[in-house]
Amino acid sequence: KRAVAYLEPKPLEGERAAAFDRALRPALLKDPAQREASASGLAKRIRDAVFAATPSTGSAPAVASPAGSGASPAAAAMTRFVALPLRVLRADADTDFLAFSIPDAVSASLASLPGVIVRAPRALPGGGEMDARAIGRDWAVDAILAGTLMRAGSMVRVSAQLIDAADGTLRWSDTAQAPLDDLFRLQDDLTSHIVASLKLPLTGSDRRALARQAPAHPDAYALYLRANQMMTEASHWQDARELYEQALAIDPGYDPAWAGLGRVRRVLAKWAWQGGGGLARAQSA
């Protein structure tokens, strides 16, 4: 029962199993809201996986491609991604929260794209050492974002690497930096580099989804990041709610803060025994 509720299935093994593994993963997600919603959608993923796994020199696959779909197998492929918390090089009380919040915000941006399955980070296999292949195997991911964080005066610097989980090779490495009053630049730079490195095809709708991640005011974004970090501990859920509300008072149109407020209202109503329409307010947010 614990495995059904909490553990991810092991990745499929075999030379050409990756395409089928990517096709099946959306049907196995623990969160019903993120799970593949229809049998027809799952069938399309499997059909595309058949084409992706069939060698070009081999015989034609037995499953026909949907007529008029216009979708290539590559476009339907899913990338499974996890962003690890950054390693703080020099402790600083004003910026250390970014070690969790920046990867978390990047994950939220990528989760808005249909070609990406975002995994939540958990305890590293192997006693805390970063072993890309072990993470890929145990967490069922294809790509891992890791890196370091350091404050230098009024600037925050993130040195990040995107690692291929299959063989541990480096896909991309770069340094992004931003002033303390424009922290969104870090999220935007990292997300753009990851999208380019993974060769994710972006539609107009995808680009609009990414654009909605941008805040209208830097103070709202900083409050949002702090609230996200507060959400990691139940004792700070009330603090997180207040920070989300402060962010929205500054920027009422900031979509991610509304999503965060809905989430914290829901967990408070469910686990902190706060009645009086808490779930309705969560749904409203």
Short mmCIF file of C-alpha atoms in Angstrom, two decimals:
data_model
loop_
_atom_site.label_atom_id
_atom_site.label_comp_id
_atom_site.label_asym_id
_atom_site.label_seq_id
_atom_site.Cartn_x
_atom_site.Cartn_y
_atom_site.Cartn_z
CA LYS A 1 0.00 0.00 0.00
CA ARG A 2 2.85 2.39 0.80
CA ALA A 3 4.38 1.78 -2.64
CA VAL A 4 1.08 2.52 -4.38
CA ALA A 5 0.63 5.76 -2.45
CA TYR A 6 4.15 7.14 -2.28
CA LEU A 7 6.80 5.33 -4.35
CA GLU A 8 7.53 5.98 -8.02
CA PRO A 9 7.64 2.89 -10.26
CA LYS A 10 11.09 1.86 -11.41
CA PRO A 11 11.98 3.00 -14.94
CA LEU A 12 11.52 0.46 -17.71
CA GLU A 13 14.76 -1.20 -18.70
CA GLY A 14 15.95 -1.99 -22.20
CA GLU A 15 17.62 -0.34 -25.15
CA ARG A 16 14.45 1.18 -26.59
CA ALA A 17 12.31 1.33 -23.43
CA ALA A 18 12.81 5.04 -22.71
CA ALA A 19 10.10 6.18 -25.14
CA PHE A 20 7.56 3.80 -23.58
CA ASP A 21 8.60 4.81 -20.08
CA ARG A 22 7.99 8.47 -20.93
CA ALA A 23 4.63 7.56 -22.47
CA LEU A 24 3.41 5.66 -19.40
CA ARG A 25 4.68 8.01 -16.68
CA PRO A 26 1.81 10.56 -16.98
CA ALA A 27 -0.65 7.75 -16.22
CA LEU A 28 1.25 6.77 -13.07
CA LEU A 29 1.65 10.15 -11.36
CA LYS A 30 0.61 10.18 -7.70
CA ASP A 31 -1.28 13.48 -8.01
CA PRO A 32 -4.57 12.81 -9.86
CA ALA A 33 -4.66 16.42 -11.03
CA GLN A 34 -1.42 15.91 -12.98
CA ARG A 35 -2.21 12.41 -14.24
CA GLU A 36 -3.15 11.64 -17.85
CA ALA A 37 -6.89 12.30 -17.86
CA SER A 38 -8.12 10.14 -20.74
CA ALA A 39 -7.56 6.74 -22.31
CA SER A 40 -7.33 8.39 -25.72
CA GLY A 41 -4.54 10.66 -24.49
CA LEU A 42 -2.61 7.69 -23.12
CA ALA A 43 -3.19 5.75 -26.34
CA LYS A 44 -1.71 8.60 -28.36
CA ARG A 45 1.37 8.65 -26.14
CA ILE A 46 1.84 4.91 -26.63
CA ARG A 47 1.38 5.18 -30.42
CA ASP A 48 4.01 7.92 -30.53
CA ALA A 49 6.31 5.81 -28.37
CA VAL A 50 6.01 2.95 -30.87
CA PHE A 51 7.22 5.24 -33.64
CA ALA A 52 9.98 6.69 -31.44
CA ALA A 53 11.25 3.23 -30.48
CA THR A 54 11.16 1.78 -34.00
CA PRO A 55 14.55 1.95 -35.80
CA SER A 56 14.45 3.84 -39.07
CA THR A 57 16.03 0.86 -40.88
CA GLY A 58 13.52 -1.64 -39.50
CA SER A 59 10.07 -2.60 -40.62
CA ALA A 60 7.19 -0.20 -40.27
CA PRO A 61 5.40 -0.31 -36.90
CA ALA A 62 2.08 -2.07 -36.75
CA VAL A 63 0.30 0.82 -35.03
CA ALA A 64 -0.80 3.53 -37.43
CA SER A 65 -0.17 7.17 -36.71
CA PRO A 66 -3.38 9.17 -36.19
CA ALA A 67 -4.44 10.66 -39.50
CA GLY A 68 -3.99 14.36 -39.76
CA SER A 69 -2.48 14.62 -36.28
CA GLY A 70 0.54 16.53 -37.58
CA ALA A 71 2.48 15.54 -34.47
CA SER A 72 5.90 13.99 -34.73
CA PRO A 73 7.04 11.35 -32.24
CA ALA A 74 9.79 13.67 -30.99
CA ALA A 75 7.25 16.37 -30.20
CA ALA A 76 5.31 13.96 -27.98
CA ALA A 77 8.36 12.79 -26.01
CA MET A 78 8.37 13.69 -22.33
CA THR A 79 11.42 14.82 -20.36
CA ARG A 80 11.44 13.94 -16.66
CA PHE A 81 13.20 16.68 -14.71
CA VAL A 82 14.24 17.40 -11.13
CA ALA A 83 15.90 20.53 -9.71
CA LEU A 84 17.99 19.89 -6.60
CA PRO A 85 18.38 22.55 -3.89
CA LEU A 86 21.45 24.68 -4.52
CA ARG A 87 24.53 24.34 -2.34
CA VAL A 88 25.23 27.58 -0.43
CA LEU A 89 28.90 28.53 -0.77
CA ARG A 90 28.85 31.33 1.80
CA ALA A 91 26.04 31.53 4.34
CA ASP A 92 23.94 34.69 4.24
CA ALA A 93 20.72 35.04 6.22
CA ASP A 94 19.18 37.35 3.60
CA THR A 95 19.66 35.03 0.63
CA ASP A 96 20.04 31.45 1.89
CA PHE A 97 16.32 30.80 1.30
CA LEU A 98 17.03 31.11 -2.45
CA ALA A 99 18.90 27.79 -2.36
CA PHE A 100 15.49 26.09 -2.25
CA SER A 101 13.28 28.76 -3.79
CA ILE A 102 15.12 29.36 -7.08
CA PRO A 103 15.14 25.66 -8.13
CA ASP A 104 11.52 25.43 -6.95
CA ALA A 105 10.52 28.42 -9.10
CA VAL A 106 12.36 27.01 -12.12
CA SER A 107 10.51 23.72 -11.60
CA ALA A 108 7.19 25.57 -11.50
CA SER A 109 8.00 27.28 -14.80
CA LEU A 110 8.93 24.03 -16.51
CA ALA A 111 5.87 22.26 -15.08
CA SER A 112 3.71 24.61 -17.17
CA LEU A 113 5.12 22.99 -20.35
CA PRO A 114 3.40 19.86 -21.70
CA GLY A 115 6.72 18.21 -22.65
CA VAL A 116 8.11 18.12 -19.10
CA ILE A 117 7.30 15.98 -16.06
CA VAL A 118 8.71 17.68 -12.95
CA ARG A 119 9.71 15.56 -9.98
CA ALA A 120 9.92 16.87 -6.43
CA PRO A 121 13.41 16.49 -4.90
CA ARG A 122 13.83 14.13 -1.95
CA ALA A 123 16.65 12.51 0.01
CA LEU A 124 19.59 11.74 -2.24
CA PRO A 125 20.37 8.06 -2.76
CA GLY A 126 23.77 6.92 -1.55
CA GLY A 127 24.01 8.87 1.71
CA GLY A 128 23.69 12.38 0.34
CA GLU A 129 26.33 12.28 -2.41
CA MET A 130 25.18 13.53 -5.82
CA ASP A 131 25.21 10.48 -8.11
CA ALA A 132 23.37 11.43 -11.29
CA ARG A 133 22.85 7.86 -12.47
CA ALA A 134 21.51 6.75 -9.07
CA ILE A 135 19.12 9.72 -9.01
CA GLY A 136 17.99 8.96 -12.55
CA ARG A 137 17.33 5.32 -11.66
CA ASP A 138 15.69 5.85 -8.25
CA TRP A 139 13.70 8.97 -9.09
CA ALA A 140 12.88 8.10 -12.71
CA VAL A 141 14.27 11.32 -14.21
CA ASP A 142 16.15 12.15 -17.40
CA ALA A 143 17.70 15.50 -16.45
CA ILE A 144 18.96 16.98 -13.18
CA LEU A 145 19.58 20.63 -12.32
CA ALA A 146 22.24 21.13 -9.63
CA GLY A 147 24.49 24.00 -8.64
CA THR A 148 25.69 26.51 -6.09
CA LEU A 149 24.49 29.82 -4.68
CA MET A 150 26.53 32.74 -3.42
CA ARG A 151 25.85 36.36 -2.56
CA ALA A 152 28.44 38.91 -3.66
CA GLY A 153 27.51 42.35 -2.35
CA SER A 154 24.23 43.38 -3.94
CA MET A 155 24.34 40.49 -6.43
CA VAL A 156 23.26 36.86 -6.17
CA ARG A 157 25.17 34.36 -8.28
CA VAL A 158 23.99 30.87 -9.25
CA SER A 159 26.36 28.45 -10.95
CA ALA A 160 24.16 25.74 -12.43
CA GLN A 161 24.64 22.50 -14.33
CA LEU A 162 22.12 20.43 -16.24
CA ILE A 163 23.17 16.79 -16.02
CA ASP A 164 22.04 13.84 -18.09
CA ALA A 165 20.78 11.26 -15.59
CA ALA A 166 21.39 8.33 -17.92
CA ASP A 167 25.18 8.60 -18.01
CA GLY A 168 26.07 11.53 -15.74
CA THR A 169 27.34 13.71 -18.58
CA LEU A 170 27.01 17.50 -18.54
CA ARG A 171 24.39 18.87 -20.92
CA TRP A 172 24.90 22.51 -20.04
CA SER A 173 26.72 24.63 -17.47
CA ASP A 174 26.62 28.37 -16.88
CA THR A 175 26.50 31.12 -14.28
CA ALA A 176 23.50 33.38 -13.83
CA GLN A 177 23.54 36.43 -11.61
CA ALA A 178 21.07 39.13 -10.69
CA PRO A 179 20.79 42.05 -8.27
CA LEU A 180 18.83 41.50 -5.08
CA ASP A 181 16.09 43.77 -6.38
CA ASP A 182 15.62 41.71 -9.59
CA LEU A 183 15.76 38.07 -8.50
CA PHE A 184 13.35 36.95 -11.23
CA ARG A 185 16.23 37.32 -13.68
CA LEU A 186 17.78 34.19 -12.14
CA GLN A 187 14.65 32.11 -12.72
CA ASP A 188 14.22 33.46 -16.24
CA ASP A 189 17.86 32.85 -17.25
CA LEU A 190 17.96 29.32 -15.83
CA THR A 191 14.61 28.34 -17.35
CA SER A 192 15.60 29.68 -20.78
CA HIS A 193 18.89 27.78 -20.72
CA ILE A 194 17.19 24.53 -19.67
CA VAL A 195 14.51 24.82 -22.37
CA ALA A 196 17.22 25.39 -24.99
CA SER A 197 19.44 22.57 -23.69
CA LEU A 198 16.60 20.04 -23.63
CA LYS A 199 15.48 21.23 -27.09
CA LEU A 200 11.91 21.59 -25.88
CA PRO A 201 9.59 22.67 -28.73
CA LEU A 202 7.59 25.67 -27.52
CA THR A 203 4.20 26.59 -28.95
CA GLY A 204 2.68 30.03 -28.63
CA SER A 205 0.65 28.74 -25.70
CA ASP A 206 3.82 27.47 -24.01
CA ARG A 207 5.51 30.85 -24.38
CA ARG A 208 2.48 32.58 -22.90
CA ALA A 209 2.54 30.14 -19.96
CA LEU A 210 6.17 31.00 -19.29
CA ALA A 211 5.44 34.72 -19.62
CA ARG A 212 2.78 34.42 -16.91
CA GLN A 213 5.55 33.42 -14.49
CA ALA A 214 6.96 36.96 -14.66
CA PRO A 215 5.93 39.26 -11.78
CA ALA A 216 5.02 42.89 -12.32
CA HIS A 217 7.03 43.96 -9.24
CA PRO A 218 10.30 42.54 -7.86
CA ASP A 219 9.10 42.84 -4.25
CA ALA A 220 6.15 40.56 -5.03
CA TYR A 221 8.53 37.97 -6.45
CA ALA A 222 10.83 38.09 -3.41
CA LEU A 223 7.84 37.56 -1.10
CA TYR A 224 6.66 34.69 -3.29
CA LEU A 225 10.06 32.98 -3.09
CA ARG A 226 10.17 33.33 0.69
CA ALA A 227 6.64 31.94 0.96
CA ASN A 228 7.62 28.91 -1.12
CA GLN A 229 10.49 28.20 1.25
CA MET A 230 8.16 28.58 4.25
CA MET A 231 5.87 25.94 2.74
CA THR A 232 8.51 23.26 3.36
CA GLU A 233 7.72 23.24 7.11
CA ALA A 234 4.22 22.87 8.56
CA SER A 235 5.12 25.21 11.45
CA HIS A 236 5.51 28.05 8.91
CA TRP A 237 2.38 27.51 6.82
CA GLN A 238 0.67 30.52 8.38
CA ASP A 239 3.75 32.64 7.63
CA ALA A 240 3.66 31.42 4.02
CA ARG A 241 -0.01 32.38 3.70
CA GLU A 242 0.73 35.89 4.92
CA LEU A 243 3.65 36.27 2.51
CA TYR A 244 1.58 35.11 -0.48
CA GLU A 245 -1.13 37.60 0.51
CA GLN A 246 1.48 40.39 0.80
CA ALA A 247 2.83 39.51 -2.64
CA LEU A 248 -0.66 39.68 -4.13
CA ALA A 249 -1.36 43.00 -2.43
CA ILE A 250 1.62 44.36 -4.40
CA ASP A 251 0.91 42.46 -7.63
CA PRO A 252 -2.73 41.25 -7.82
CA GLY A 253 -2.15 39.72 -11.25
CA TYR A 254 0.76 37.46 -10.30
CA ASP A 255 -0.46 33.95 -11.19
CA PRO A 256 2.16 31.87 -9.28
CA ALA A 257 1.38 33.68 -6.02
CA TRP A 258 -2.34 32.90 -6.47
CA ALA A 259 -1.43 29.25 -7.00
CA GLY A 260 0.72 29.30 -3.85
CA LEU A 261 -2.05 30.94 -1.84
CA GLY A 262 -4.53 28.31 -3.01
CA ARG A 263 -2.13 25.55 -1.99
CA VAL A 264 -1.41 26.91 1.49
CA ARG A 265 -5.09 27.62 2.17
CA ARG A 266 -5.85 24.04 1.21
CA VAL A 267 -3.24 22.47 3.51
CA LEU A 268 -4.26 24.76 6.37
CA ALA A 269 -7.92 23.83 5.93
CA LYS A 270 -7.12 20.13 5.68
CA TRP A 271 -4.34 19.66 8.22
CA ALA A 272 -4.51 22.63 10.60
CA TRP A 273 -8.23 22.17 11.36
CA GLN A 274 -9.16 25.62 10.15
CA GLY A 275 -12.79 25.46 9.17
CA GLY A 276 -15.07 28.23 8.07
CA GLY A 277 -14.83 27.80 4.31
CA GLY A 278 -11.05 27.35 4.05
CA LEU A 279 -11.34 24.88 1.18
CA ALA A 280 -13.68 27.21 -0.69
CA ARG A 281 -11.19 30.07 -0.30
CA ALA A 282 -8.43 27.75 -1.52
CA GLN A 283 -10.45 26.89 -4.62
CA SER A 284 -11.17 30.56 -5.20
CA ALA A 285 -7.45 31.39 -5.18
#
